[in-house]
Amino acid sequence: MTKKKVIIDCDPGIDDSLAIMLMLKSEEIEVRAITIVCGNSPVEMGFSNAKKVLKFMNRLDVPIYIGQSQPLKKKYVNALDTHGEDGLGESFLPEVEGYKQEMDAVSFLKKTLKEEKCSVIALGPMTNLARLINEDSDAFLAIEEIVSMGGCFKSHGNCSPVAEYNYWCDPDAAELVYKTAFDNNKLIHMVGLDVTRKVVLTPTILEYMIRLNPEVGDFIKKITKFYFDFHWEWEHIIGCVINDPLAVAYFLDREICSGFSSFVQIETLGISEGQSVVDSMNFYRKEANAVVLNEVDVKKFWTMFIGRLTGTEPDAAIEHDIQG
Ligand code: RIB
Ligand code: CA
């Protein structure tokens, strides 16, 4: 059976890195490429971090393309306060030399999406996708499926009372992507904070993964320590919310999340810039351009995440801790 091809558009970033690891451990998928966008980290740092993850996973066969270094209009604001000064939890892993591709991310997307059937999992700001629309909307419309980690429905924001970082960092890009989806009867699968906040990597789950697979567990511990500290300091929780892996898990198994179809528009101005306005009650009488995920089977997620990353299916020892 031919494997589904997926392009991961991301801003590594600690949770992006965990998402890449999960995707690489999913044999039913071909990771066609990784494209980097400015977000958590500046693009060159994101490129460097993606290489470090591919090297650890022994997958330096996956091409990485560098994308947009600035949002469409808004002044770029990184998230290094959350991801550490190296964008990878201040793990300061050794640099991987070279590996620069001959084209940039948008050129790669333009070429590949019209030649090959690919889905895109967007784990960062949507700047690359917005540039693609502006340069070649047919290539964007050729994307098989788009899963986006971003936005929030009823959950509060993480960059403002109402906005989630990926859509807040480049609201104009997110707005263009959702508007283009609406104009062309396409659906964006929005895996937002309503579901990702329920996926918390705890010390117990991490320790369990280390026991099952010390090499992988120690790597995860190395890149998430800073993230644990950040979550204690700012959200007073023991553990860290790992947003991006849930978007990947949902792509792999749609039963992991459930939700509803809805018209969604992204606000681009003023105090609520970056807010994903979800018209769940259909006030505007507009066709849906999104599938908004608002329920998650946390146990199903952890069973996949732990099983695929460690190579061992979780057992009763962790049963209590992965109920959600
Ligand atoms: O708001 C969380 C999202 O923003 C995640 O994708 C995280 O990596 C950052 O990009
Ligand atoms: Ca991300």
XYZ file of C-alpha atoms in Angstrom, residues 11-268:
258
model
C 9.071 26.208 13.966
C 11.231 23.894 16.109
C 10.757 24.447 18.951
C 10.547 21.774 21.625
C 7.075 20.409 20.930
C 7.633 20.635 17.171
C 10.653 18.376 17.705
C 8.566 15.825 19.602
C 6.013 15.965 16.775
C 8.710 15.330 14.148
C 9.940 12.354 16.201
C 6.434 10.891 16.373
C 5.908 11.323 12.634
C 9.245 9.687 11.837
C 8.232 6.701 13.960
C 4.974 6.295 12.036
C 5.577 3.735 9.319
C 2.302 4.374 7.532
C 3.535 7.842 6.547
C 6.266 9.167 4.273
C 7.692 12.386 5.701
C 8.225 14.047 2.332
C 9.992 17.069 3.838
C 10.223 19.474 6.722
C 9.701 23.171 5.980
C 10.782 25.772 8.510
C 8.928 28.973 9.351
C 9.752 31.823 11.740
C 7.966 31.223 15.017
C 9.266 29.806 18.263
C 12.736 30.183 16.783
C 14.119 32.321 13.959
C 14.248 30.225 10.776
C 18.004 29.546 10.773
C 17.714 28.289 14.374
C 14.669 26.245 13.434
C 16.658 24.740 10.558
C 19.497 23.926 12.937
C 17.129 22.299 15.438
C 15.337 20.249 12.803
C 18.726 18.880 11.713
C 19.563 17.967 15.318
C 16.307 16.021 15.636
C 16.779 14.255 12.282
C 20.345 13.351 13.272
C 19.161 11.882 16.590
C 16.477 9.919 14.738
C 19.062 8.824 12.155
C 16.882 10.319 9.422
C 19.103 12.816 7.672
C 17.488 11.573 4.472
C 14.479 13.856 5.057
C 15.017 17.199 3.297
C 14.573 20.422 5.239
C 13.638 23.655 3.434
C 14.031 27.065 5.016
C 10.973 29.322 4.740
C 9.853 32.774 5.695
C 11.934 34.680 8.223
C 9.314 37.338 8.957
C 5.491 37.359 9.323
C 3.519 38.841 6.398
C 2.996 42.212 8.068
C 3.323 42.024 11.859
C 6.678 42.548 13.600
C 8.183 39.153 14.334
C 8.029 38.027 17.965
C 9.776 34.731 18.770
C 8.954 32.385 21.661
C 12.491 31.714 22.871
C 11.343 32.627 26.378
C 9.400 29.363 26.274
C 11.776 27.231 24.197
C 15.158 28.447 25.497
C 17.841 30.528 23.832
C 18.705 27.684 21.404
C 15.026 26.988 20.701
C 15.504 23.420 21.946
C 15.232 23.760 25.689
C 18.858 24.970 26.071
C 19.987 21.417 25.416
C 22.747 22.972 23.257
C 23.080 19.834 21.161
C 26.037 19.799 18.730
C 25.363 21.539 15.427
C 24.809 19.431 12.307
C 26.805 20.933 9.473
C 25.577 21.539 5.924
C 22.314 20.020 4.673
C 21.196 23.275 3.070
C 18.750 22.616 0.245
C 18.925 24.243 -3.163
C 15.542 25.979 -2.852
C 13.539 27.751 -0.196
C 10.404 26.324 1.412
C 7.822 28.162 -0.688
C 9.589 27.230 -3.946
C 9.683 23.612 -2.750
C 5.964 23.692 -1.840
C 5.049 25.280 -5.195
C 6.928 22.602 -7.124
C 6.056 19.533 -5.042
C 2.375 20.125 -4.279
C 1.519 20.264 -7.985
C 3.512 17.131 -8.789
C 2.776 14.925 -5.762
C -0.235 14.179 -3.573
C 0.808 15.541 -0.148
C -0.832 16.668 3.071
C 0.578 19.450 5.223
C 0.728 19.459 9.001
C 1.321 23.074 10.069
C 2.840 23.310 13.536
C 3.917 26.959 13.472
C 2.718 30.314 12.195
C 1.132 29.944 8.727
C 3.476 32.372 6.954
C 4.867 29.802 4.496
C 1.351 28.698 3.529
C 0.215 32.306 3.106
C 3.192 33.096 0.874
C 2.366 29.977 -1.128
C -1.215 31.239 -1.630
C 0.076 34.627 -2.774
C 2.551 33.076 -5.204
C 0.598 30.063 -6.472
C -2.846 29.443 -4.968
C -3.338 26.350 -7.165
C -0.430 24.699 -5.366
C -2.044 25.496 -2.004
C -5.391 24.130 -3.193
C -3.667 20.947 -4.336
C -2.779 20.096 -0.722
C -4.552 16.863 0.164
C -5.358 17.755 3.798
C -4.225 20.553 6.123
C -3.957 19.934 9.860
C -3.002 23.035 11.835
C -1.896 23.183 15.449
C -3.260 26.598 16.278
C -6.089 28.713 17.558
C -8.531 28.156 20.372
C -12.305 27.826 20.594
C -13.409 28.101 24.234
C -9.978 27.775 25.835
C -8.149 30.997 26.747
C -5.207 32.064 24.625
C -1.511 31.733 25.450
C -0.384 35.038 23.928
C -3.399 37.137 24.859
C -6.708 36.363 26.548
C -8.015 35.084 23.202
C -5.070 34.285 20.895
C -2.854 31.219 20.521
C 0.805 31.818 19.513
C 0.872 30.395 15.964
C -2.078 32.534 14.861
C -1.017 35.500 17.001
C 2.547 35.539 15.644
C 1.249 35.979 12.072
C -2.501 36.706 12.148
C -2.535 37.947 8.551
C -1.143 34.635 7.334
C -3.668 32.614 9.338
C -6.505 34.858 8.127
C -5.473 34.386 4.483
C -5.243 30.607 4.873
C -8.701 30.322 6.458
C -10.215 32.784 3.953
C -8.710 30.858 1.021
C -10.066 27.631 2.488
C -13.513 29.247 2.765
C -13.422 30.610 -0.810
C -12.516 27.167 -2.141
C -14.633 24.861 0.032
C -11.527 23.459 1.743
C -11.389 22.474 5.424
C -8.558 23.305 7.834
C -8.395 20.801 10.709
C -7.827 23.121 13.670
C -6.106 21.330 16.574
C -6.206 24.174 19.066
C -5.538 24.798 22.715
C -8.935 23.342 23.705
C -7.486 19.872 23.060
C -3.726 20.343 23.286
C -3.926 21.720 26.832
C -5.139 18.273 27.918
C -1.905 16.641 26.681
C 0.570 17.205 29.527
C 3.898 15.369 29.576
C 4.374 14.720 33.312
C 7.561 13.662 35.147
C 5.956 10.240 35.661
C 5.222 9.699 31.971
C 8.709 10.939 31.084
C 10.346 8.659 33.660
C 8.279 5.749 32.338
C 9.479 6.462 28.783
C 13.088 6.560 30.022
C 12.602 3.138 31.610
C 11.162 1.735 28.395
C 13.778 3.323 26.127
C 16.641 5.176 27.873
C 18.083 6.637 24.653
C 14.829 8.195 23.442
C 13.661 9.046 26.958
C 16.887 10.839 27.825
C 16.728 12.847 24.592
C 13.174 13.941 25.400
C 14.249 14.794 28.959
C 17.154 16.866 27.631
C 14.974 18.997 25.356
C 11.981 19.348 27.711
C 13.621 20.277 31.048
C 13.505 23.994 30.214
C 9.838 23.551 29.163
C 8.982 21.902 32.507
C 10.555 24.846 34.349
C 8.661 27.336 32.155
C 5.324 25.623 32.857
C 5.938 25.605 36.611
C 6.898 29.265 36.593
C 4.100 30.563 34.360
C 1.259 28.070 34.572
C 2.115 26.536 38.002
C 1.781 23.021 36.608
C 4.152 20.066 37.028
C 4.717 18.935 33.452
C 4.595 20.540 30.040
C 1.827 20.928 27.487
C 3.054 19.324 24.271
C 0.829 20.898 21.645
C 2.321 19.836 18.311
C 2.493 16.048 18.771
C -1.309 16.008 19.173
C -1.752 17.511 15.703
C 0.446 14.737 14.285
C -1.352 12.043 16.291
C -4.729 13.331 15.083
C -3.509 13.207 11.482
C -2.440 9.592 12.046
C -5.620 8.516 13.883
C -8.687 10.769 13.571
C -10.336 9.035 16.516
C -7.841 10.682 18.874
C -9.758 13.976 18.615
C -13.354 14.852 17.839
C -15.024 18.142 17.033
C -17.336 19.873 14.587
C -17.320 21.686 11.262
C -17.608 25.449 11.516
C -16.875 28.735 9.816
C -13.701 30.211 11.355
C -12.221 33.643 10.789
C -8.955 34.956 12.212
C -8.913 38.481 13.624
C -5.952 40.532 12.403
